[in-house]
Short mmCIF file of C-alpha atoms in Angstrom, two decimals:
data_model
loop_
_atom_site.label_atom_id
_atom_site.label_comp_id
_atom_site.label_asym_id
_atom_site.label_seq_id
_atom_site.Cartn_x
_atom_site.Cartn_y
_atom_site.Cartn_z
CA ALA A 1 10.07 -28.24 84.28
CA GLN A 2 8.03 -28.33 81.14
CA SER A 3 8.24 -30.56 78.27
CA VAL A 4 6.99 -31.20 75.28
CA THR A 5 5.61 -34.52 73.67
CA GLN A 6 4.43 -34.88 69.81
CA LEU A 7 2.59 -38.08 69.12
CA GLY A 8 4.08 -39.62 65.94
CA SER A 9 7.24 -39.32 64.24
CA HIS A 10 5.53 -39.19 61.11
CA VAL A 11 2.40 -38.61 59.48
CA SER A 12 0.95 -39.76 56.03
CA VAL A 13 -2.19 -37.51 54.39
CA SER A 14 -3.55 -37.57 51.07
CA GLU A 15 -4.05 -34.25 49.48
CA GLY A 16 -7.14 -32.96 50.23
CA ALA A 17 -7.17 -35.00 53.23
CA LEU A 18 -7.47 -33.26 57.24
CA VAL A 19 -4.04 -32.85 58.93
CA LEU A 20 -3.91 -33.49 62.39
CA LEU A 21 -0.30 -33.39 64.58
CA ARG A 22 -0.79 -34.14 68.17
CA CYS A 23 1.13 -32.03 71.02
CA ASN A 24 1.15 -32.34 74.32
CA TYR A 25 3.06 -30.60 77.06
CA SER A 26 3.67 -30.70 80.45
CA SER A 27 3.78 -27.19 82.97
CA SER A 28 3.31 -26.25 86.32
CA VAL A 29 2.27 -22.67 85.09
CA PRO A 30 0.40 -21.09 82.03
CA PRO A 31 2.86 -21.67 78.57
CA TYR A 32 3.10 -20.02 75.55
CA LEU A 33 2.56 -22.30 72.91
CA PHE A 34 3.93 -22.55 69.45
CA TRP A 35 4.02 -24.23 66.51
CA TYR A 36 6.78 -24.06 63.73
CA VAL A 37 7.18 -25.46 60.65
CA GLN A 38 10.64 -26.43 59.01
CA TYR A 39 11.23 -27.21 55.26
CA PRO A 40 14.57 -29.01 54.00
CA ASN A 41 17.48 -27.16 54.50
CA GLN A 42 15.78 -24.12 55.65
CA GLY A 43 15.53 -22.76 59.58
CA LEU A 44 12.13 -22.84 61.28
CA GLN A 45 9.51 -20.63 60.53
CA LEU A 46 6.49 -19.68 63.11
CA LEU A 47 2.87 -21.16 62.13
CA LEU A 48 0.75 -19.79 64.70
CA LYS A 49 1.23 -19.06 68.47
CA TYR A 50 -0.93 -18.89 71.57
CA THR A 51 -0.23 -16.57 74.64
CA THR A 52 -3.66 -15.67 76.05
CA GLY A 53 -6.75 -15.16 75.18
CA ALA A 54 -8.56 -16.97 72.65
CA THR A 55 -7.96 -20.59 72.50
CA LEU A 56 -8.67 -21.31 69.00
CA VAL A 57 -5.81 -19.73 67.34
CA LYS A 58 -5.42 -19.23 63.52
CA GLY A 59 -2.27 -19.21 61.82
CA ILE A 60 -0.33 -18.78 58.18
CA ASN A 61 -1.20 -21.37 55.32
CA GLY A 62 -4.42 -22.17 56.95
CA PHE A 63 -3.08 -23.96 59.82
CA GLU A 64 -4.61 -23.63 63.40
CA ALA A 65 -4.52 -24.52 66.78
CA GLU A 66 -6.45 -25.19 69.73
CA PHE A 67 -5.10 -24.67 73.50
CA LYS A 68 -6.99 -27.28 75.74
CA LYS A 69 -5.92 -26.32 79.18
CA SER A 70 -7.91 -29.39 80.57
CA GLU A 71 -6.09 -31.84 78.36
CA THR A 72 -2.62 -29.94 78.28
CA SER A 73 -2.22 -30.18 74.69
CA PHE A 74 -2.07 -28.05 71.32
CA HIS A 75 -2.60 -29.63 68.17
CA LEU A 76 -2.24 -28.35 65.04
CA THR A 77 -4.62 -28.84 62.20
CA LYS A 78 -5.66 -28.17 58.41
CA PRO A 79 -8.95 -28.80 56.76
CA SER A 80 -7.10 -29.97 53.18
CA ALA A 81 -3.71 -30.59 52.83
CA HIS A 82 -1.44 -29.70 49.77
CA MET A 83 2.03 -31.31 48.46
CA SER A 84 3.22 -28.15 49.76
CA ASP A 85 2.47 -28.62 53.29
CA ALA A 86 5.18 -31.67 53.40
CA ALA A 87 7.85 -30.74 56.25
CA GLU A 88 8.90 -31.04 59.96
CA TYR A 89 6.60 -29.39 62.10
CA PHE A 90 7.70 -28.69 65.95
CA CYS A 91 5.49 -28.08 68.96
CA ALA A 92 7.24 -25.41 71.10
CA VAL A 93 6.60 -24.25 75.12
CA SER A 94 7.92 -21.30 76.90
CA HIS A 95 7.22 -19.73 80.10
CA PRO A 96 8.04 -16.06 79.74
CA PRO A 97 9.47 -14.57 81.77
CA ASN A 98 10.74 -16.97 84.07
CA SER A 99 12.72 -19.05 81.27
CA GLY A 100 13.57 -16.02 79.39
CA TYR A 101 11.45 -17.13 76.43
CA ALA A 102 13.90 -20.01 75.57
CA LEU A 103 11.98 -22.60 73.24
CA ASN A 104 11.64 -26.27 74.19
CA PHE A 105 10.65 -28.18 71.26
CA GLY A 106 9.11 -31.81 70.76
CA LYS A 107 11.11 -34.00 68.98
CA GLY A 108 9.05 -32.89 65.36
CA THR A 109 6.66 -34.78 63.29
CA SER A 110 7.47 -35.76 59.60
CA LEU A 111 4.36 -34.74 57.41
CA LEU A 112 4.02 -36.93 54.25
CA VAL A 113 1.03 -35.65 51.81
CA THR A 114 0.98 -38.39 48.98
CA PRO A 115 -1.29 -37.35 45.60
CA GLU B 1 13.75 -6.85 55.60
CA ALA B 2 17.09 -9.18 56.06
CA GLY B 3 16.18 -12.47 58.46
CA VAL B 4 18.60 -13.83 60.60
CA VAL B 5 22.03 -14.45 58.27
CA GLN B 6 24.32 -17.61 58.78
CA SER B 7 27.36 -18.59 57.87
CA PRO B 8 29.11 -20.65 56.48
CA ARG B 9 25.80 -23.14 55.49
CA TYR B 10 28.17 -25.94 55.27
CA LYS B 11 31.12 -27.45 57.35
CA ILE B 12 33.39 -30.63 56.84
CA ILE B 13 35.94 -30.84 59.19
CA GLU B 14 38.07 -33.67 60.65
CA LYS B 15 38.06 -34.48 64.50
CA LYS B 16 39.79 -32.28 66.75
CA GLN B 17 39.80 -29.38 64.52
CA PRO B 18 38.20 -26.06 65.60
CA VAL B 19 35.37 -24.35 64.04
CA ALA B 20 33.37 -21.32 64.06
CA PHE B 21 29.98 -20.24 62.97
CA TRP B 22 28.56 -16.99 62.49
CA CYS B 23 25.52 -15.39 63.15
CA ASN B 24 24.12 -12.04 62.10
CA PRO B 25 20.91 -10.97 64.04
CA ILE B 26 17.72 -9.51 62.47
CA SER B 27 18.23 -5.85 62.86
CA GLY B 28 16.80 -4.46 66.43
CA HIS B 29 16.46 -7.73 67.97
CA ASN B 30 18.49 -7.45 71.43
CA THR B 31 17.76 -11.16 72.13
CA LEU B 32 20.26 -13.93 70.43
CA TYR B 33 20.09 -17.50 70.79
CA TRP B 34 22.09 -20.27 69.73
CA TYR B 35 20.25 -23.93 69.27
CA LEU B 36 21.87 -27.58 68.36
CA GLN B 37 19.71 -29.84 66.48
CA ASN B 38 20.61 -33.08 65.62
CA LEU B 39 19.11 -35.60 62.98
CA GLY B 40 15.41 -36.25 64.23
CA GLN B 41 15.41 -34.12 67.09
CA GLY B 42 13.93 -30.61 67.75
CA PRO B 43 16.35 -27.80 68.66
CA GLU B 44 17.76 -27.41 72.02
CA LEU B 45 18.80 -24.68 73.97
CA LEU B 46 23.06 -23.73 73.92
CA ILE B 47 22.83 -20.11 74.85
CA ARG B 48 21.03 -16.65 74.89
CA TYR B 49 21.71 -13.52 74.88
CA GLU B 50 20.17 -10.36 75.82
CA ASN B 51 22.57 -7.64 73.93
CA GLU B 52 26.52 -8.51 74.77
CA GLU B 53 25.68 -10.68 77.89
CA ALA B 54 24.94 -14.33 78.05
CA VAL B 55 22.16 -14.78 80.60
CA ASP B 56 21.20 -18.52 80.13
CA ASP B 57 24.75 -20.80 79.23
CA SER B 58 23.63 -23.61 81.37
CA GLN B 59 23.52 -25.90 78.60
CA LEU B 60 26.59 -24.98 76.55
CA PRO B 61 29.10 -27.66 77.33
CA LYS B 62 31.77 -25.38 78.28
CA ASP B 63 34.66 -27.61 77.98
CA ARG B 64 34.86 -26.92 74.01
CA PHE B 65 31.87 -24.61 72.92
CA SER B 66 32.25 -21.03 73.68
CA ALA B 67 30.26 -18.20 72.27
CA GLU B 68 30.88 -14.34 72.19
CA ARG B 69 28.43 -11.57 71.33
CA LEU B 70 31.11 -8.99 71.85
CA LYS B 71 29.16 -5.55 70.27
CA GLY B 72 25.66 -6.98 71.43
CA VAL B 73 24.66 -7.49 67.34
CA ASP B 74 26.49 -10.55 65.86
CA SER B 75 27.91 -13.56 67.68
CA THR B 76 30.03 -16.17 67.09
CA LEU B 77 29.94 -20.27 68.30
CA LYS B 78 33.29 -21.72 68.59
CA ILE B 79 33.95 -25.65 68.65
CA GLN B 80 37.58 -26.58 69.89
CA PRO B 81 38.14 -29.46 69.66
CA ALA B 82 35.43 -31.04 67.47
CA GLU B 83 34.10 -34.81 68.30
CA LEU B 84 31.94 -37.01 65.84
CA GLY B 85 29.16 -36.12 68.29
CA ASP B 86 29.39 -32.83 67.28
CA SER B 87 27.89 -33.35 63.97
CA ALA B 88 24.04 -31.20 63.82
CA VAL B 89 22.80 -28.40 62.31
CA TYR B 90 23.38 -24.96 64.53
CA LEU B 91 20.67 -22.51 64.60
CA CYS B 92 20.90 -19.30 65.11
CA ALA B 93 17.42 -17.32 66.22
CA SER B 94 16.35 -13.65 67.32
CA SER B 95 13.94 -11.93 68.80
CA GLU B 96 13.28 -8.35 70.34
CA ILE B 97 13.69 -8.44 74.30
CA GLY B 98 11.04 -9.60 75.75
CA GLY B 99 9.55 -10.87 72.64
CA GLY B 100 6.98 -8.47 72.10
CA ALA B 101 3.50 -10.23 72.18
CA GLY B 102 4.72 -13.96 72.64
CA ASN B 103 8.34 -13.55 71.72
CA GLU B 104 8.40 -14.69 67.73
CA GLN B 105 11.67 -16.12 67.76
CA PHE B 106 13.37 -15.75 63.69
CA PHE B 107 15.56 -18.52 63.03
CA GLY B 108 18.69 -18.53 60.11
CA PRO B 109 18.89 -21.38 57.74
CA GLY B 110 21.54 -23.09 60.17
CA THR B 111 25.03 -24.31 59.52
CA ARG B 112 25.14 -27.98 58.85
CA LEU B 113 28.61 -29.35 60.58
CA THR B 114 29.90 -32.61 59.62
CA VAL B 115 32.55 -33.81 61.65
CA LEU B 116 34.62 -36.86 60.08
#
């Protein structure tokens, strides 16, 4: 069985400050890992993903995440927050091909960016 | 390129009434997913189709929920009868079979269901 834990249901940062959203997973086999963003009343949009290879993954809008197997973590970071980054962020895991690539999501972290 | 299309965007019904949601995936995407997203939660898979075959419906409450994807393209999710606890956002997503490199799933905007 696989699960995803996102630490902190709400995170608040000042504009220009570092963004750090935490994600830990439990898995008995190598996972594929994803971060999705959801803006109000919109569907989810992929920010970045880790499948194999380089453990530091860069995504859209200046976000990046590092897969750390020893810590079973895949934390999302951005050096400088923008007001437009305010949204809900979801970490997800899949285990292809056994699961058919179905995603198992965390509960999400709401990011608030203050002026 | 058009994204995943869902309709309606919003639906308000009274309990015990039936309701249906429609999804049209991205052209060429053989895999289609229906997810349920409760308020303040991450999406949870209800059913996954490979072409017209439902290959994973283990989380679909079959006493009241049904889904179909007759021609392997668009899909309909139905609830009959609806209960108060069904109020949620229903998301549709699609991907290529096998997902290509890392199986990116493309999500529609969702249908927000309110059951009164």
